[in-house]
mmCIF file of C-alpha atoms in Angstrom:
data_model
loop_
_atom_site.group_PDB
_atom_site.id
_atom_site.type_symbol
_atom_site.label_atom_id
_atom_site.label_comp_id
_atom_site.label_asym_id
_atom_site.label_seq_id
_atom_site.Cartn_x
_atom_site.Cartn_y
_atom_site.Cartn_z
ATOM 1 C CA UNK A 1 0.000 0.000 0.000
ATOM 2 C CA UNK A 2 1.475 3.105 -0.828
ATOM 3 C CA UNK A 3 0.900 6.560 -0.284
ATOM 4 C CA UNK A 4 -0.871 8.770 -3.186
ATOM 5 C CA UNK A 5 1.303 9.857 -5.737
ATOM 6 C CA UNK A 6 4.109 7.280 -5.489
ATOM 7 C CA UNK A 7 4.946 4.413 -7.722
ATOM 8 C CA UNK A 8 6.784 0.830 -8.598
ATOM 9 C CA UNK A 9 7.828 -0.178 -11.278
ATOM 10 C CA UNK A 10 10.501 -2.877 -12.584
ATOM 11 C CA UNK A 11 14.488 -1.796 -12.786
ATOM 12 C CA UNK A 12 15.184 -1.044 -16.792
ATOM 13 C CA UNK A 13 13.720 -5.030 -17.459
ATOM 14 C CA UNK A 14 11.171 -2.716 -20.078
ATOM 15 C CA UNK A 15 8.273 -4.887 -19.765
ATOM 16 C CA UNK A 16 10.220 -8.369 -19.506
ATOM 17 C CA UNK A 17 10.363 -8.579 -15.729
ATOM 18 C CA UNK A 18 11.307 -11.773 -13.993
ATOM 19 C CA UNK A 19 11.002 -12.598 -10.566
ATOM 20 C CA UNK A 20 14.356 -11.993 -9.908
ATOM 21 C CA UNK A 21 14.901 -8.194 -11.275
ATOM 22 C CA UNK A 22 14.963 -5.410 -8.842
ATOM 23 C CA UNK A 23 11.694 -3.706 -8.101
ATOM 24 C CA UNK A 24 11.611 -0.009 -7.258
ATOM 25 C CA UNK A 25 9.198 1.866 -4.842
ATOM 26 C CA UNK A 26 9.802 5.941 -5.778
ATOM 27 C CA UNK A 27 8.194 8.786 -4.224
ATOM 28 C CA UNK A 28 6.238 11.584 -5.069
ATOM 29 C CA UNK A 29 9.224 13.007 -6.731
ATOM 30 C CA UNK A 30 10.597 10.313 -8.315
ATOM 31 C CA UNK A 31 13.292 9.085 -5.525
ATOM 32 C CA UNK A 32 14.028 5.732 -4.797
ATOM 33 C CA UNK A 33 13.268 4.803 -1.629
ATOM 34 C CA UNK A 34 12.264 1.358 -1.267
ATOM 35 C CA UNK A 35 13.813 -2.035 -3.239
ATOM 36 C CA UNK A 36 11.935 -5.291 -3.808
ATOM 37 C CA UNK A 37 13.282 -8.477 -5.396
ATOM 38 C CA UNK A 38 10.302 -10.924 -5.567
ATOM 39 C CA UNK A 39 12.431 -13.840 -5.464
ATOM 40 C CA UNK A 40 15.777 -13.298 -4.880
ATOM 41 C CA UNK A 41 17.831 -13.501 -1.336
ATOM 42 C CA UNK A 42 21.197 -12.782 -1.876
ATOM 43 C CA UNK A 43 24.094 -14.917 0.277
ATOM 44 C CA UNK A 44 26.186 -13.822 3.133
ATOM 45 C CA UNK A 45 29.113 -15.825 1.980
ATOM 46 C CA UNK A 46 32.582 -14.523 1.862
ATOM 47 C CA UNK A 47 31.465 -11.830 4.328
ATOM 48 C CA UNK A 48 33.449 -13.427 7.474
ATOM 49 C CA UNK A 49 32.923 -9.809 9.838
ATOM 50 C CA UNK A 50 31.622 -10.261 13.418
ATOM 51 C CA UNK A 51 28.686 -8.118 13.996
ATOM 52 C CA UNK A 52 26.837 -7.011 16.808
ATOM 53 C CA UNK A 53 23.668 -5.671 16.692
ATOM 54 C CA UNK A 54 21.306 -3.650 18.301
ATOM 55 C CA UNK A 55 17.324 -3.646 16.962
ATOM 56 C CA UNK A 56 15.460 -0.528 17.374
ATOM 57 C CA UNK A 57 12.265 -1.540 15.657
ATOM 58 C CA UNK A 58 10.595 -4.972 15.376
ATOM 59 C CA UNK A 59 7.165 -5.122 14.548
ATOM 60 C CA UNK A 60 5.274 -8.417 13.206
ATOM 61 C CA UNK A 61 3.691 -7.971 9.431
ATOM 62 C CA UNK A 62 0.517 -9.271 10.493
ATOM 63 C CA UNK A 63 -0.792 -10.536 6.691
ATOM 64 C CA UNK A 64 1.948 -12.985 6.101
ATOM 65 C CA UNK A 65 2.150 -16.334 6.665
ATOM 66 C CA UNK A 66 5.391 -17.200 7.880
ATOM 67 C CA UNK A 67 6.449 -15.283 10.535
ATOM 68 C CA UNK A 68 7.988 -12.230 9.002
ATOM 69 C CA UNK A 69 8.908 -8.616 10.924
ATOM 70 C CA UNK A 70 9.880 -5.121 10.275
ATOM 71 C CA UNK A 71 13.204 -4.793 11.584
ATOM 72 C CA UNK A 72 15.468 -1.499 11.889
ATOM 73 C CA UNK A 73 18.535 -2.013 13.516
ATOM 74 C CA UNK A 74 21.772 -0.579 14.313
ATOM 75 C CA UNK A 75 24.776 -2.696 13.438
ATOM 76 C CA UNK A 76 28.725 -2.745 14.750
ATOM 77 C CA UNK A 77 30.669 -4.776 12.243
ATOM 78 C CA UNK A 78 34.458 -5.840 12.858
ATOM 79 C CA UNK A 79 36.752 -7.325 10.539
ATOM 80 C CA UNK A 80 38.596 -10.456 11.402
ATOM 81 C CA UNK A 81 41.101 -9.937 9.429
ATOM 82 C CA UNK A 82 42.501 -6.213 10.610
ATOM 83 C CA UNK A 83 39.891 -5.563 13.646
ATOM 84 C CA UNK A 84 38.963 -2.422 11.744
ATOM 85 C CA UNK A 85 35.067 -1.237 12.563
ATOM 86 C CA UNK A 86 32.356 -0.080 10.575
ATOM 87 C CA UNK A 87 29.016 0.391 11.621
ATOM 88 C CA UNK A 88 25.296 0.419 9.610
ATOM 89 C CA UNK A 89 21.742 0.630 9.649
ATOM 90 C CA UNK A 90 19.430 -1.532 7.758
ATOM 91 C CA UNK A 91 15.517 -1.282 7.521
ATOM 92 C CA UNK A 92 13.661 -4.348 5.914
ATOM 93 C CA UNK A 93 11.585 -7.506 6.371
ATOM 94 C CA UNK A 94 13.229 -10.227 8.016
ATOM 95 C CA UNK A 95 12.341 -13.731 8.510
ATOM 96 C CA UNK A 96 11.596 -14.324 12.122
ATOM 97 C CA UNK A 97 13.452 -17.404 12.338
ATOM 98 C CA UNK A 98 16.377 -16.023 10.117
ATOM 99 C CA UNK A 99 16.760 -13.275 12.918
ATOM 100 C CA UNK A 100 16.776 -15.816 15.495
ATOM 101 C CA UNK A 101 19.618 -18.012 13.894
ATOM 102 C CA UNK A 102 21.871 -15.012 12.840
ATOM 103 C CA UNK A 103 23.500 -13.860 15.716
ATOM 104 C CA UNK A 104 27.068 -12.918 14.287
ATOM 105 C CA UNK A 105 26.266 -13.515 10.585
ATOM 106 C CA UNK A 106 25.913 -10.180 7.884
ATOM 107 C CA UNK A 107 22.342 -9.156 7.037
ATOM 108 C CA UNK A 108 19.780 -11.188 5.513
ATOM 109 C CA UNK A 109 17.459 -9.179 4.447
ATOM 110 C CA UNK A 110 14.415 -11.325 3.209
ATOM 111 C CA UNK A 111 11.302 -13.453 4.273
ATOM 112 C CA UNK A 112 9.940 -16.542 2.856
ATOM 113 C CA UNK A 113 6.324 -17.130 1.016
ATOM 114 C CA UNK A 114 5.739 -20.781 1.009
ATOM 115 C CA UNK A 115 8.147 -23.161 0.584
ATOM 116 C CA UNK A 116 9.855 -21.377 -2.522
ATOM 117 C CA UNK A 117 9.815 -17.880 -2.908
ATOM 118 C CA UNK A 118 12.540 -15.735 -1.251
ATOM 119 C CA UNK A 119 11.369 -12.067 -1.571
ATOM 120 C CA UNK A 120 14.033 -9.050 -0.072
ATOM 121 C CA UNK A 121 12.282 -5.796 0.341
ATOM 122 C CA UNK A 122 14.864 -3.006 2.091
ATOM 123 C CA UNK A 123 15.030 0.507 2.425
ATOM 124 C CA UNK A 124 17.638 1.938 -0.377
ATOM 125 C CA UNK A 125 20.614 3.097 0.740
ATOM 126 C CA UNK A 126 20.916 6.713 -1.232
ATOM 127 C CA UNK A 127 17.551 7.018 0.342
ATOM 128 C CA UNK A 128 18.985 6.575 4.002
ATOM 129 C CA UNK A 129 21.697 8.894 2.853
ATOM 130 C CA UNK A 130 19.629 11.877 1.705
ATOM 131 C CA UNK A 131 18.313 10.670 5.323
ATOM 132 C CA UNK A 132 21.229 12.156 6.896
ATOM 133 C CA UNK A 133 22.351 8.384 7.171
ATOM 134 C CA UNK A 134 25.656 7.743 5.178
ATOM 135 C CA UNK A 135 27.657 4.608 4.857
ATOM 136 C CA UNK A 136 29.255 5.212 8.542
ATOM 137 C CA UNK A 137 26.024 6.001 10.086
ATOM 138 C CA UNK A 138 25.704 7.427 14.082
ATOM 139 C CA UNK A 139 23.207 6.154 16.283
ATOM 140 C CA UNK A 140 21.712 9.740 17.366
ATOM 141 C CA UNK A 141 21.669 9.637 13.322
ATOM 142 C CA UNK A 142 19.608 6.946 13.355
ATOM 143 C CA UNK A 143 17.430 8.045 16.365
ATOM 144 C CA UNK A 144 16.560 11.253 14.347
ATOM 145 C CA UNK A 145 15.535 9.240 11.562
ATOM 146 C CA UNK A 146 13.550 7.076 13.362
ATOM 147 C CA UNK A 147 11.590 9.880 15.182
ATOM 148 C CA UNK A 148 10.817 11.628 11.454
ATOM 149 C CA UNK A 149 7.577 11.454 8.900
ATOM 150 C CA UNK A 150 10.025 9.902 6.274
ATOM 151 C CA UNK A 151 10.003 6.770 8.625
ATOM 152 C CA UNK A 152 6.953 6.317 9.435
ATOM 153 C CA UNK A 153 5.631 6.623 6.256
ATOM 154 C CA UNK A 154 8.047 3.606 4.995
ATOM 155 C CA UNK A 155 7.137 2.172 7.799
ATOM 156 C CA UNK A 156 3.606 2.171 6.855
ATOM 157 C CA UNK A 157 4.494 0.679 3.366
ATOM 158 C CA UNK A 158 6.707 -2.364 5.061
ATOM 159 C CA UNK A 159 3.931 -3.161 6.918
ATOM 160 C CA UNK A 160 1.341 -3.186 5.084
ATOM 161 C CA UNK A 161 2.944 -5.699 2.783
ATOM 162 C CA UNK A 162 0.460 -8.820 1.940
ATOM 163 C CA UNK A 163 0.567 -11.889 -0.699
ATOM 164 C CA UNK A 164 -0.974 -10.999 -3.821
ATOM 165 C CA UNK A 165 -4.610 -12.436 -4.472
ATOM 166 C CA UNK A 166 -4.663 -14.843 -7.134
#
């Protein structure tokens, strides 16, 4: 459900979309805020940092079947190879029981439908930067983000996500 005056449409497949090409959700003005893949969760391999994480926001999608949240969350992640530190934010759906098993592992960002389909639906990241929130976010960057209209209105849209009749 989106708000009046925004839009999705399929990323330059021109009509020939699979279930696998990137889906974009744009604002009023045209800016890309939200991505879906229909079918698509990407793999954490080769990502071997330690993370620790702290969610902010986890509220249950209510029209899903399989247990599936809204989670933001404010991530620490160190290298094991140097020790060096970075730190994120990510805003999506989330399995339930792929946040329970994750613990130390990078971000999955996707829930299941049925036994098959893999969907990943996440907040862009030049989005979260014209947020104020860059690639080395703060968490009293995050906080004012969280407290804003932008985020409550893509919170709206995450959670109003439902299967598709039919």
């Amino acid at each position: 459900k989106l708000p009046e005056h925004w839009s999705v449409a399929g990323d330059d497949c021109q009509g020939e979309c699979t279930e696998d090409d990137n889906w974009e959700v744009k604002d009023r003005r045209g800016e890309h805020v939200l991505t879906l893949i229909p079918n698509t969760a990407t793999s954490p391999d080769g990502d071997t940092n330690l993370y620790e994480r702290e969610v902010l926001v986890q509220k249950p999608v209510p029209q899903l079947k399989t247990p599936t949240s809204l989670l933001a969350e404010f991530w620490t992640g160190t290298s094991q190879e140097d020790g060096e530190k970075e730190t994120g934010f990510s805003l999506a759906l989330i399995d339930d029981q792929v946040l329970a098993d994750r613990t130390e592992m990078p971000d999955l960002e996707y829930f299941k439908i049925g036994d098959s389909q893999a969907p990943m639906f996440w907040v862009d990241d030049e989005y979260m930067e014209d947020q104020g929130i860059g690639d080395d976010p703060t968490r009293e960057g995050v906080d004012k983000f969280l407290a804003s209209e932008q985020y409550q209105t893509v919170e709206a849209i995450l959670l109003s996500v439902r299967h598709a009749a039919g």
